[in-house]
Structure formats: C-alpha cells, structure tokens
Amino acid sequence: MMRNTLNSINCVQCYQLLFSVVPSLSHFLSFNNFFPFSSLSFFNFLRMCGILAVLGCSDDSQAKRVRVLELSRRLKHRGPDWSGLHQYGDNYLAHQRLAIVDPASGDQPLYNEDKSIVVTVNGEIYNHEELRKQLPNHTFRTECDCDVIAHLYEEHGEGFVDMLDGIFSFVLLDTRDNSFLVARDAIGVTSLYIGWGLDGSVWIASELKGLNDDCEHFETFPPGHLYSSKDREFRRWYNPPWFSEGIPSAPYDPLALRNAFEMAVIKRLMTDVPFGVLLSGGLDSSLVAAITARHLAGTKAAKQWGAKLHSFCVGLKGAPDLRAAKEVADYLGTVHHEFHFTVQDGIDAIEDVIYHIETYDVTTIRASTPMFLMSRKIKSLGVKWVISGEGSDEIFGGYLYFHKAPNKEEFHQETCRKIKALHKYDCLRANKSTYAWGLEARVPFLDKEFINVAMNIDPENKMIKPEEGRIEKWVLRKAFDDEEHPYLPKHILYRQKEQFSDGVGYSWIDGLKAHAAKHVTDKMMLNAANIFPHNTPNTKEAYYYRMIFERFFPQNSARLTVPGGASVACSTAKAVEWDAAWSNNLDPSGRAALGVHNSAYENQINSAKAAVGPEKIIPKMEISPLGVAIQS
C-alpha cells in the first residue's frame, strides 16, 4: 500500500507522508537543523553518478546484459541510490545514480523529444538555464541541468561540447545512424576511461574497475577531448590560449582575479541538497569557505537548507591543519566538524584506498587516505556534496618547489604542465576518494573562465620573491587582502603552503614509510626493476603500494594509466632540473623542498646530525588506539 501511494504523489508529499509514519525521522535527518524539510521546493536534479557503456559489441544476448549489469555494480559506490541499464541493439548504457531527492523523475538515461538520442552522463552543467533559452523550439523532459546535452547535439552536432560550462563525462548514442559520441570535461574533474574489445566493441567507464577485466586494451580518456564513432579517434575540443604554453603578458589585476574566483564559487552553489566545505585551514580551502559563507545567504540553497555553512576537516590529533581550520571556522562562523584519525586507521584503509582511487602514485595515496576517511564521516551526516580547493597550486605555482623557478618562462610552462596533468593526480584523488562513499566534490579553482583569467596574467607577477615579501601564490593572496572587508585573518591569508598529506600531520607520512619498511625488504628492492620494469618503484613505500595495485589491477593497460617520473615536492620531472640537490632527495612531500619548507627534511637531518635521505628519517611514534574520533 505504501509503495502504491508513493508512486502517485510528488516528492514533497512523499517526505510529509514518510515523516507522518515515522515522526522521529525528520529530527534524525535534520543534521542539527541543516535539513529544514518544510522549505522543500522545486528541484534541479543533478546527475552525479557512475556510468558504464558498451558500444557495438555484436552481442545483444541476455548473458551480455547480465555481464554489463555485473560490471556496472562495481561502480555502485558512486551512485548507491539507484541504477539503470538502457539497451539498444548491441549498445548498452548503464549508470549508478547518486539520487538528489526525486526518485520518480531523476532516472537516466536522458533523451531528446522522440528518444532517438540517448545520453548517460556523470556531471553538472552550470549554465544550463542560459543554454535552454537558446533552444526555444525544444521540449525538455526534465528540469535536470544535463538535459540540455541531447538537444544541443541535435542543433549543433559534435561542436556543442565547448558550449558546456561545467564538469562532465557523457556517452551519447544517436540511434538514427547508430553512432555515438563520448566527451570529458576540460580539466578532467570527472574520471573516465575508455577500452576496446576483441569483438570490435568500445567500452566507457567512470572507473577502471568497470572495464579492466573485459577489454583487450584500455586507457585514461583524455580530458578536454571527445571520441566519435564516426572518426574512431580522439579530438581535443578544449583549446584555451594557455594550452600552447606561450608566455602571457596581461597585467595583474587583483580585482578582476577576485571577481572571477568569486563567480566560480557562486555558480557551484547551485544545489537542492545539503552540502558543506572542506576546510584545511590553508589558503585555498579557506578562501573557498570565506566566499561561500559570504555569498550563501542570498542563494536558493540558503532558502532551502539555511544560511549556516558547515565545514569539515581531518587530521591526526595536533595536526597543523586542525588548528588552522578551527581558527578559520571560528572567524567565518561555520558549524565546524573536526575528524581525527590515527596512523593505524590510515594504514588499515590503504588497500581500500588503492582499490577505489586506482593508482599506485605515492603522493596521491598519501593524500587520498585522510580524504577517504573524512568522506565516509561526512556522508554519514547526510551531506551529498562538498566544495573543495583543488587546482590553485597548479594555476599559481603554489608548491614550494616553485621557489626555485629560474625565470618566468619556466615558471609559467611548469604551471601549464601541472594543470594538464591534474586529472592524474589531485582531480583523481578528489573525485574517487569522495565518490567511494557517494559524496561529490566541486572544485571552483578549476572553473574554465577562472583558469582563463588566472593563466593570462604575466607570470612575472606569480614569481616567488621573498626579498620583496612575495611568497607562493602571492597574486591570489593579494587579490583577497581586503582591509575594509577582510575575507580571512592576515596570518591565514599568508600561511605557508602545506600539502594535504603533510598538513594532516607530519607523522602520517613518516608512519607510512615505517609500515612499508616492515613489509618490503632490502632484498625485494634489489629485484624491483625486474618485477616492475614500468615505473619501477625506487622506495619501499612505492613498492608496497605497487604490490597492492597489481593485485587489484594486474593488466598492463592498468599500470600504464598511472604517471611516473622523478618528482620532488609534487614537481614534474622537468622541474627537478631547477636544483641539482633535488635529484638526491626525490620525495613528493612538501618537506622535500630543501631550504624552503619550515619543517624540511634537511632540518631533521641536521638535528639528527646524520646525512641520510628522507626514507630513513622515521621518528619514534606512538600509535593511538584504533577508531576515528569525531568532534563537532
């Protein structure tokens, strides 16, 4: 009876009926008054999920359908609320949906008017309302932001992709000629892979685990590209001026930079579900939180969920990030949630982390683990998405190794290389470590328009010059240094860069190294180049992660999706050449930036009076009891 009743009423009536049956449910879900259900209104159903497509497989049997469903379930964590599969001949479009609210009209796939064009998508289109106005002769089936994709394709063909302002991965099937189109957003905020089967099929999946067992070859789908069945090749649709790595010359305009970033944050407040902000207490996340708190009151989100912003931070007890985040939260007046984890908690989660983020890159695993643990706690509170600060360091040269950039040309070219590689590192981490628990992360620093403004600044202004009082990301700090209406306290605005894996507590990385040393012997390292000839691990920590990765993803194609090469403090291999001493100190931690970081490894070395590499510097640790403590 309950099921039949729910099918005939709208979402608001559904909640009212549910709460009348279970009166305490409204209070339980309220998240300390975060969910005022009495203010429920019309919903724009964002399509964040996991997608899987098998195209042209020459097999329309029930057995094939069952296999596609089985593989799609491997992505269930990305969309735990609903699933679906659309079959057209030997083409299969599957999805796992992260439900927003309305279960009746929020299903995929999406169609045009006569259902001849079918779309499955993971993404959000921020300018969908403007795009709808450009399609007056079209009838839309839903109010979903992604509903414009099929209709834009009807009007503009493959050329419509650059019209989209947002993040997305989608597969579009045109049943009129049985052709298909696949595209990924400009920077690669959403994750996507492509594979090819021996039967001539093309496979598309949000994560590696959706296709690695059934494809002869597979690889990362390149960001800013599309793939058409008509051409059978990749074509780059994203062609901004900075991509050529030419040196820009526009003067630094702090107000223009500030306005561009504020707009990037505001457009991402498009929501009909509860959300929060990840707050580490560093510059980037603090600016995101400050802008969100400043503009939240006038948004539709505030009318639905209240104007009180919730912030979240994770770290070992006593970690630098926890202290700084609490101070920023108090300054901004957010409802702050502080999550603690122990070194042992993180070590216990490593295998799950590697399975979900699908990499053996050392710095990505180090940073993903605390984010993975935090995301689980955030989702348990009823939050559906968070806004985060990834991308700023790549755009502005915020990593500490940029102190050694020899000139503005090298500085700018390194930022270009870093942005182009984001989908292999920070975007991958932010997307997969949150989606492991059905939580979405939005990243305003990677807004297309903001990147254009920031990357058009003469890089001379971004150069780090301590003698002139210019530390890393000086142009961003200066843009938000408002004396009359301050966004942040001065010492937070000018706090030294901490990489996330360092900021959660220095003993976290040291603990990982100590744990790896117990499981990887010197004798094992002697054979590393023979066992792992591609991207040979050169530390015990890297070897340990590689063993776990290979167990989950043993195919050669899988190991080729992970980047390699020398790196210091998250640099590219090219930037290692900036300082001869770095070649003997290759470690992705910010503390490897000798002579720059306040807690650099060299300071530990000097205090110990021993010239040893960071692999050997493992301070005595006391592992606290298991369990994650929460303080709100």
XYZ file of C-alpha atoms in Angstrom:
632
model
C 0.000 0.000 0.000
C 2.807 2.422 0.916
C 4.549 1.695 -2.408
C 1.413 2.421 -4.468
C 0.758 5.613 -2.552
C 4.304 6.923 -3.079
C 4.082 6.297 -6.810
C 1.182 8.720 -7.132
C 2.462 11.714 -5.169
C 5.227 14.242 -5.581
C 8.491 14.379 -3.658
C 7.312 16.887 -1.034
C 4.188 14.851 -0.305
C 6.410 11.779 -0.135
C 8.512 13.276 2.646
C 5.435 14.540 4.514
C 3.887 11.086 4.394
C 7.118 9.438 5.455
C 7.555 11.759 8.421
C 3.926 11.221 9.483
C 4.620 7.482 9.602
C 7.996 7.867 11.339
C 7.817 11.194 13.250
C 11.352 10.961 14.577
C 12.843 10.654 11.079
C 12.649 14.387 10.385
C 14.615 15.114 13.538
C 17.136 12.366 12.755
C 17.749 13.724 9.264
C 17.838 17.326 10.371
C 21.630 17.300 10.908
C 21.219 19.922 13.638
C 18.643 21.879 11.611
C 20.668 21.524 8.426
C 17.697 19.989 6.609
C 14.580 22.173 7.020
C 12.269 19.906 5.045
C 9.416 22.337 5.481
C 11.155 24.570 2.934
C 11.402 21.932 0.201
C 10.732 23.454 -3.193
C 11.354 22.681 -6.849
C 14.411 20.564 -7.601
C 17.010 20.609 -10.387
C 18.187 17.030 -10.408
C 21.965 16.971 -10.777
C 23.323 13.843 -12.433
C 26.330 12.758 -10.417
C 26.870 9.045 -10.722
C 28.939 6.269 -12.235
C 28.499 5.399 -15.901
C 29.354 2.338 -17.971
C 28.762 1.955 -21.709
C 29.432 -0.992 -24.012
C 29.047 0.085 -27.629
C 28.905 -2.100 -30.745
C 29.705 -5.375 -29.010
C 27.869 -7.558 -31.605
C 26.091 -9.326 -28.760
C 22.558 -8.474 -27.686
C 22.028 -11.636 -25.647
C 20.665 -11.854 -22.125
C 24.040 -13.173 -20.977
C 25.732 -9.986 -22.207
C 23.150 -7.831 -20.480
C 23.757 -9.702 -17.223
C 27.520 -9.185 -17.587
C 27.105 -5.433 -18.165
C 24.911 -5.205 -15.076
C 27.518 -7.120 -13.090
C 30.263 -4.712 -14.147
C 28.055 -1.704 -13.506
C 27.575 -2.837 -9.921
C 31.305 -2.381 -9.395
C 30.529 1.359 -9.617
C 27.645 1.242 -7.139
C 29.582 3.272 -4.562
C 29.477 6.267 -6.937
C 25.679 6.113 -7.073
C 24.333 3.979 -4.243
C 20.742 5.199 -4.559
C 19.559 3.817 -7.895
C 20.750 2.031 -11.018
C 19.585 1.511 -14.577
C 20.503 -0.006 -17.924
C 19.371 1.069 -21.390
C 19.897 -1.374 -24.259
C 19.578 -0.514 -27.931
C 20.620 -3.484 -30.043
C 24.203 -4.287 -29.142
C 24.728 -0.976 -27.305
C 24.406 -0.822 -23.526
C 24.279 2.351 -21.396
C 24.360 1.692 -17.643
C 24.523 4.023 -14.686
C 24.653 4.008 -10.902
C 22.862 7.080 -9.649
C 23.582 9.356 -6.698
C 19.975 10.407 -6.041
C 19.319 14.019 -5.156
C 15.757 13.800 -3.915
C 13.170 12.878 -6.532
C 13.252 9.140 -7.339
C 10.391 9.402 -9.835
C 11.837 11.737 -12.472
C 15.546 11.636 -11.799
C 16.435 8.452 -13.655
C 18.826 8.073 -16.550
C 19.318 7.870 -19.434
C 18.238 11.259 -20.778
C 16.554 11.667 -24.169
C 15.538 14.190 -26.764
C 11.832 14.549 -27.665
C 11.461 11.357 -29.740
C 14.057 9.348 -27.777
C 16.244 8.936 -30.854
C 19.180 10.422 -28.930
C 20.138 8.771 -25.654
C 22.577 10.202 -23.102
C 24.095 8.802 -19.921
C 26.115 11.356 -18.014
C 28.104 11.979 -14.865
C 28.252 15.716 -14.373
C 26.678 19.076 -13.788
C 26.160 21.924 -16.251
C 26.225 25.310 -14.527
C 24.976 27.329 -17.496
C 22.072 25.024 -18.333
C 19.458 27.742 -17.855
C 21.154 30.009 -20.401
C 21.514 27.102 -22.820
C 17.826 26.256 -22.532
C 16.989 29.782 -23.665
C 18.985 29.139 -26.827
C 16.768 26.123 -27.594
C 13.270 27.645 -27.778
C 11.959 25.011 -30.182
C 12.858 22.083 -27.957
C 10.748 20.390 -25.318
C 12.633 19.198 -22.262
C 11.547 16.104 -20.387
C 13.038 17.171 -17.011
C 14.484 20.199 -15.249
C 17.830 18.412 -14.945
C 20.844 20.535 -15.813
C 22.225 17.777 -18.059
C 19.020 17.511 -20.068
C 20.412 20.120 -22.491
C 23.060 17.745 -23.877
C 20.841 15.727 -26.208
C 19.121 18.851 -27.523
C 22.361 20.756 -28.097
C 23.645 17.807 -30.103
C 20.532 17.965 -32.291
C 21.208 21.630 -33.036
C 24.994 21.784 -33.242
C 26.330 18.269 -33.716
C 29.662 17.436 -32.086
C 30.592 21.119 -31.856
C 28.313 21.775 -28.899
C 30.673 20.416 -26.219
C 32.595 23.680 -25.802
C 29.295 25.429 -25.035
C 29.016 23.498 -21.760
C 30.200 25.256 -18.607
C 30.595 22.560 -16.020
C 32.146 19.197 -15.286
C 31.019 16.104 -17.135
C 31.664 12.731 -18.652
C 28.978 11.532 -21.009
C 28.132 8.964 -23.660
C 25.639 9.989 -26.347
C 24.050 7.375 -28.593
C 22.368 8.547 -31.802
C 20.012 5.697 -32.727
C 19.219 7.290 -36.106
C 22.548 6.114 -37.518
C 23.792 4.009 -34.583
C 26.691 6.409 -33.969
C 27.994 7.520 -30.601
C 29.909 10.403 -29.037
C 31.926 10.409 -25.802
C 33.323 13.522 -24.092
C 35.109 14.510 -20.895
C 35.301 17.910 -19.209
C 38.125 20.379 -19.837
C 40.476 19.543 -16.950
C 39.294 16.053 -16.076
C 37.470 16.739 -12.822
C 35.216 13.760 -13.539
C 37.011 10.458 -14.025
C 36.659 8.479 -17.262
C 38.287 5.507 -19.019
C 37.971 4.010 -22.491
C 38.663 0.446 -23.625
C 38.482 -1.694 -26.739
C 37.323 -5.305 -27.009
C 38.439 -8.011 -29.405
C 34.911 -8.097 -30.817
C 35.230 -4.516 -32.046
C 33.386 -3.014 -29.097
C 34.215 0.281 -27.370
C 33.871 0.468 -23.598
C 33.463 3.595 -21.471
C 33.505 3.657 -17.651
C 33.804 6.181 -14.843
C 36.345 3.935 -13.152
C 38.921 1.412 -14.241
C 37.249 -1.445 -12.403
C 34.226 -1.184 -14.686
C 36.083 -2.378 -17.788
C 39.564 -3.685 -16.960
C 38.546 -7.373 -16.977
C 36.717 -7.286 -20.316
C 38.881 -5.131 -22.608
C 41.929 -6.111 -24.623
C 43.331 -2.618 -24.112
C 42.144 0.348 -22.088
C 43.443 3.777 -21.085
C 42.507 7.025 -19.423
C 40.093 9.066 -21.533
C 41.976 12.352 -22.051
C 40.321 15.443 -20.533
C 39.134 18.169 -22.885
C 38.640 15.588 -25.667
C 35.792 13.840 -27.429
C 35.716 10.483 -29.193
C 33.319 9.874 -32.081
C 32.419 6.542 -33.646
C 32.430 8.300 -36.995
C 36.139 9.192 -36.739
C 37.336 6.491 -34.312
C 39.883 8.892 -32.849
C 40.245 11.476 -30.091
C 39.742 15.139 -30.883
C 40.558 17.948 -28.464
C 37.598 20.284 -28.033
C 39.195 22.374 -25.249
C 41.685 24.818 -26.769
C 42.337 27.737 -24.388
C 45.147 30.249 -25.087
C 47.349 28.924 -22.263
C 47.386 25.365 -23.631
C 50.151 26.188 -26.104
C 52.331 27.280 -23.138
C 53.056 30.641 -24.756
C 54.045 33.296 -22.217
C 51.133 35.682 -21.442
C 51.662 39.392 -20.875
C 48.421 40.724 -19.372
C 48.982 42.980 -16.336
C 47.967 41.703 -12.930
C 44.501 42.983 -11.978
C 43.718 41.824 -8.420
C 40.077 42.898 -8.582
C 39.469 41.003 -11.839
C 41.063 37.882 -10.339
C 38.974 38.190 -7.195
C 35.728 38.664 -9.120
C 36.463 35.710 -11.405
C 37.033 33.382 -8.474
C 34.001 34.584 -6.564
C 31.863 33.871 -9.620
C 33.414 30.394 -9.894
C 32.407 29.645 -6.294
C 28.930 31.170 -6.549
C 27.931 29.197 -9.643
C 28.807 25.981 -7.793
C 26.290 26.769 -5.080
C 23.626 25.507 -7.489
C 22.135 22.814 -5.299
C 18.991 21.266 -3.925
C 20.682 19.069 -1.332
C 22.716 19.625 1.853
C 26.385 20.461 1.333
C 29.490 21.685 3.130
C 33.028 22.880 2.565
C 36.310 21.034 3.091
C 38.427 23.299 5.268
C 42.079 22.501 5.920
C 42.957 25.970 7.167
C 45.290 26.608 4.236
C 44.851 29.457 1.802
C 42.840 27.666 -0.886
C 40.184 25.937 1.193
C 39.917 28.960 3.490
C 39.204 31.278 0.554
C 36.599 28.855 -0.775
C 34.953 28.754 2.658
C 35.108 32.529 3.080
C 33.478 33.220 -0.281
C 30.845 30.544 0.251
C 29.978 31.908 3.686
C 29.847 35.461 2.334
C 27.500 34.684 -0.570
C 25.446 31.791 0.773
C 22.732 33.901 2.393
C 21.325 35.182 -0.879
C 21.207 31.848 -2.693
C 18.438 29.359 -3.327
C 20.436 26.852 -1.291
C 20.207 29.058 1.811
C 16.431 29.332 1.448
C 16.148 25.556 1.332
C 18.810 24.448 3.809
C 19.636 27.506 5.906
C 22.421 30.071 5.690
C 24.698 28.359 8.221
C 27.685 26.836 6.401
C 29.094 23.515 7.620
C 32.856 22.930 7.379
C 34.869 19.726 7.676
C 38.486 18.984 8.496
C 40.524 15.830 9.093
C 43.878 15.134 10.701
C 45.909 13.390 13.342
C 45.475 14.953 16.757
C 47.603 18.084 16.955
C 47.985 18.326 13.170
C 48.747 21.759 11.646
C 45.558 21.695 9.574
C 43.279 21.113 12.561
C 44.468 24.184 14.427
C 44.324 26.432 11.369
C 40.933 25.114 10.226
C 39.374 25.683 13.666
C 40.610 29.261 13.658
C 39.200 29.927 10.187
C 35.896 28.256 11.089
C 35.568 30.424 14.178
C 36.363 33.542 12.155
C 33.775 32.689 9.481
C 31.180 31.393 11.925
C 30.748 27.982 10.299
C 29.411 24.893 12.030
C 32.724 23.080 12.168
C 33.247 19.313 12.244
C 36.704 18.052 13.129
C 37.524 14.435 12.362
C 40.511 12.658 13.901
C 42.227 9.559 12.616
C 45.265 7.638 13.777
C 48.213 6.471 11.719
C 46.948 2.926 12.170
C 43.480 3.905 10.918
C 45.073 5.198 7.738
C 47.303 2.162 7.279
C 44.322 -0.153 7.717
C 42.493 1.715 4.948
C 45.327 1.686 2.388
C 44.085 -1.339 0.434
C 40.564 0.094 0.158
C 42.009 3.443 -0.885
C 44.115 1.947 -3.681
C 41.150 -0.110 -4.904
C 38.975 2.997 -5.110
C 41.410 5.617 -6.425
C 43.059 3.167 -8.851
C 46.636 4.387 -8.703
C 49.990 3.496 -7.177
C 51.279 7.076 -7.222
C 52.787 7.761 -3.803
C 51.665 11.330 -3.190
C 48.117 10.590 -4.396
C 47.751 7.670 -1.992
C 49.199 9.657 0.894
C 46.676 12.457 0.387
C 43.723 10.278 -0.612
C 43.685 8.232 2.580
C 42.691 11.038 5.001
C 40.209 12.341 2.417
C 38.761 8.840 2.035
C 38.270 8.520 5.801
C 36.796 12.008 6.082
C 34.381 11.452 3.189
C 32.840 8.467 4.923
C 32.125 10.525 8.020
C 30.749 13.443 6.016
C 28.384 11.195 4.067
C 27.170 9.611 7.305
C 25.960 13.049 8.381
C 23.637 13.258 5.381
C 25.735 15.599 3.239
C 25.622 14.931 -0.523
C 28.437 17.144 -1.785
C 31.300 19.365 -0.666
C 33.200 22.259 -2.186
C 36.981 21.975 -2.175
C 40.163 23.875 -3.057
C 41.999 21.649 -5.552
C 43.784 23.282 -8.501
C 45.087 26.515 -7.035
C 48.669 25.308 -6.586
C 48.894 24.253 -10.210
C 47.495 27.539 -11.534
C 49.517 29.876 -9.314
C 52.677 27.857 -8.730
C 51.844 27.238 -5.100
C 54.019 24.194 -4.495
C 57.145 25.027 -2.577
C 59.493 23.881 -5.337
C 58.333 26.887 -7.375
C 60.634 28.957 -5.138
C 63.454 27.631 -7.328
C 61.897 28.517 -10.705
C 64.770 30.187 -12.636
C 62.626 32.607 -14.664
C 59.043 33.480 -15.529
C 59.070 31.380 -18.701
C 59.950 28.183 -16.830
C 57.511 29.117 -14.070
C 54.612 29.501 -16.500
C 55.407 26.387 -18.513
C 55.535 24.338 -15.327
C 52.082 25.605 -14.288
C 50.784 24.583 -17.724
C 52.267 21.106 -17.339
C 50.760 20.792 -13.867
C 47.255 21.790 -14.976
C 47.373 19.363 -17.897
C 48.304 16.542 -15.504
C 45.728 17.330 -12.812
C 43.433 14.520 -13.935
C 46.141 12.022 -12.986
C 46.672 13.418 -9.503
C 44.510 15.853 -7.500
C 41.385 15.572 -9.655
C 41.616 11.794 -9.465
C 42.044 11.977 -5.684
C 39.217 14.467 -5.109
C 36.822 12.582 -7.359
C 37.442 8.993 -6.339
C 38.180 9.297 -2.622
C 34.869 11.141 -2.135
C 32.814 9.078 -4.577
C 33.980 5.954 -2.779
C 31.249 6.911 -0.300
C 28.756 8.516 -2.702
C 29.935 12.055 -1.961
C 30.574 14.645 -4.679
C 33.407 17.216 -4.602
C 33.191 20.508 -6.516
C 36.345 22.451 -7.360
C 35.878 26.156 -8.238
C 39.583 26.804 -8.890
C 39.200 24.613 -11.986
C 36.413 26.715 -13.454
C 37.108 27.286 -17.168
C 36.600 31.054 -17.042
C 38.659 31.483 -13.903
C 41.550 29.486 -15.362
C 41.498 31.731 -18.442
C 41.775 34.848 -16.273
C 44.460 33.436 -13.972
C 46.593 31.912 -16.739
C 46.547 35.131 -18.756
C 48.472 37.035 -16.063
C 52.083 37.844 -16.844
C 53.892 35.093 -14.874
C 56.418 37.628 -13.622
C 53.722 38.558 -11.108
C 53.450 34.948 -9.922
C 57.197 34.535 -9.334
C 58.136 33.921 -5.692
C 60.412 36.698 -4.392
C 60.895 36.521 -0.612
C 63.120 39.598 -0.658
C 60.102 41.568 -1.876
C 57.708 39.903 0.524
C 56.158 37.747 -2.195
C 55.595 34.171 -1.095
C 53.958 31.411 -3.144
C 50.537 32.320 -4.642
C 51.152 35.973 -3.868
C 48.803 37.205 -6.612
C 45.915 35.201 -5.155
C 46.639 36.292 -1.597
C 46.893 39.930 -2.623
C 43.609 39.772 -4.549
C 41.771 38.841 -1.349
C 43.722 41.091 1.020
C 40.820 43.448 1.720
C 41.474 45.797 4.628
C 37.900 47.131 4.853
C 36.069 43.830 4.478
C 38.632 41.114 5.193
C 37.955 37.642 3.916
C 40.443 35.980 6.283
C 42.842 36.816 9.103
C 46.192 38.027 7.743
C 48.255 35.143 9.101
C 45.910 32.641 7.465
C 45.886 34.566 4.213
C 49.695 34.397 4.213
C 50.187 30.926 5.735
C 52.920 28.799 4.124
C 51.779 26.102 1.734
C 51.134 22.686 3.294
C 50.415 19.731 1.042
C 47.335 17.901 2.276
C 49.262 14.744 3.143
C 51.634 16.866 5.278
C 49.045 19.156 6.827
C 47.011 16.309 8.328
C 50.057 15.546 10.480
C 53.728 15.032 9.648
C 53.806 11.653 11.402
C 51.278 10.374 8.834
C 53.852 10.170 6.053
C 56.586 9.025 8.408
C 54.245 6.304 9.659
C 53.524 5.115 6.124
C 57.226 4.806 5.423
C 57.790 2.873 8.636
C 54.939 0.492 7.813
C 56.215 -0.108 4.279
C 59.708 -0.804 5.617
C 58.274 -3.685 7.647
C 56.717 -5.301 4.572
C 59.297 -4.601 1.862
C 62.813 -5.869 2.466
C 66.093 -4.635 1.019
C 66.314 -7.902 -0.890
C 62.943 -7.259 -2.515
C 64.086 -3.818 -3.615
C 67.058 -5.353 -5.443
C 64.640 -7.030 -7.873
C 62.283 -4.067 -8.257
C 63.381 -3.203 -11.803
C 62.857 -6.778 -12.967
C 59.472 -7.241 -11.329
C 58.159 -3.773 -12.191
C 60.036 -2.627 -15.315
C 57.497 0.150 -15.963
C 57.553 2.972 -13.400
C 59.967 0.999 -11.225
C 59.391 1.881 -7.546
C 62.504 3.419 -6.009
C 61.349 3.430 -2.373
C 59.860 0.787 -0.130
C 56.708 2.840 0.244
C 56.248 2.966 -3.544
C 56.956 -0.781 -3.806
C 54.342 -1.532 -1.127
C 51.633 0.444 -2.946
C 52.569 -1.138 -6.259
C 52.104 -4.660 -4.902
C 48.589 -3.819 -3.746
C 47.677 -2.110 -7.022
C 48.882 -5.032 -9.140
C 46.764 -7.418 -7.099
C 43.614 -5.435 -7.925
C 44.554 -4.404 -11.466
C 47.067 -6.882 -12.948
C 46.703 -5.854 -16.603
C 49.499 -3.983 -18.366
C 46.986 -1.377 -19.543
C 46.150 -0.645 -15.905
C 49.725 0.076 -14.853
C 50.136 2.355 -17.883
C 47.329 4.631 -16.645
C 49.475 5.730 -13.688
C 52.017 8.529 -14.209
C 55.662 8.140 -13.281
C 58.951 10.004 -13.417
C 61.111 11.887 -10.951
C 59.394 14.359 -8.637
C 60.263 16.499 -5.649
C 57.524 18.155 -3.588
C 54.998 17.262 -6.350
C 57.036 18.733 -9.212
C 57.122 17.429 -12.755
C 60.298 15.660 -13.867
C 61.298 18.770 -15.823
C 61.240 20.977 -12.726
C 63.580 18.631 -10.830
C 66.296 20.147 -13.011
C 65.858 23.515 -11.236
C 68.017 22.405 -8.289
C 70.832 19.864 -8.541
C 70.361 18.816 -4.898
C 66.823 17.621 -5.561
C 67.896 14.654 -7.666
C 69.203 13.037 -4.465
C 66.060 13.829 -2.476
C 63.168 12.683 -4.650
C 60.063 12.643 -2.474
C 56.621 14.117 -3.199
C 56.247 15.585 0.298
C 56.474 19.362 0.579
C 59.164 18.788 3.212
C 61.412 17.553 0.410
C 61.705 21.175 -0.766
C 65.028 21.627 0.998
C 65.777 25.177 2.002
C 62.140 26.233 1.578
C 59.747 24.373 3.914
C 59.878 25.385 7.566
C 59.887 21.695 8.539
C 62.019 20.461 5.671
C 63.714 17.092 5.850
C 67.089 18.841 5.952
C 66.181 20.343 9.323
C 65.504 16.861 10.666
C 68.763 15.689 9.168
C 70.743 18.490 10.789
C 69.148 17.919 14.160
C 69.997 14.236 13.931
C 73.499 15.052 12.660
C 73.147 12.403 10.002
C 73.172 12.926 6.250
C 70.509 10.415 5.323
C 67.615 10.614 2.855
C 64.018 11.056 3.923
C 63.363 7.312 3.575
C 65.424 6.760 6.732
C 64.018 9.625 8.789
C 61.344 7.897 10.811
C 60.825 9.439 14.245
C 59.672 7.343 17.145
C 55.904 7.084 17.056
C 53.215 6.117 19.488
C 50.204 4.638 17.747
C 46.990 5.671 19.485
C 44.090 3.231 19.808
C 42.065 2.369 16.739
C 38.941 4.284 15.922
C 38.061 7.642 14.454
C 37.141 10.294 16.984
C 34.691 12.993 15.936
C 34.452 16.417 17.476
C 31.731 18.773 16.225
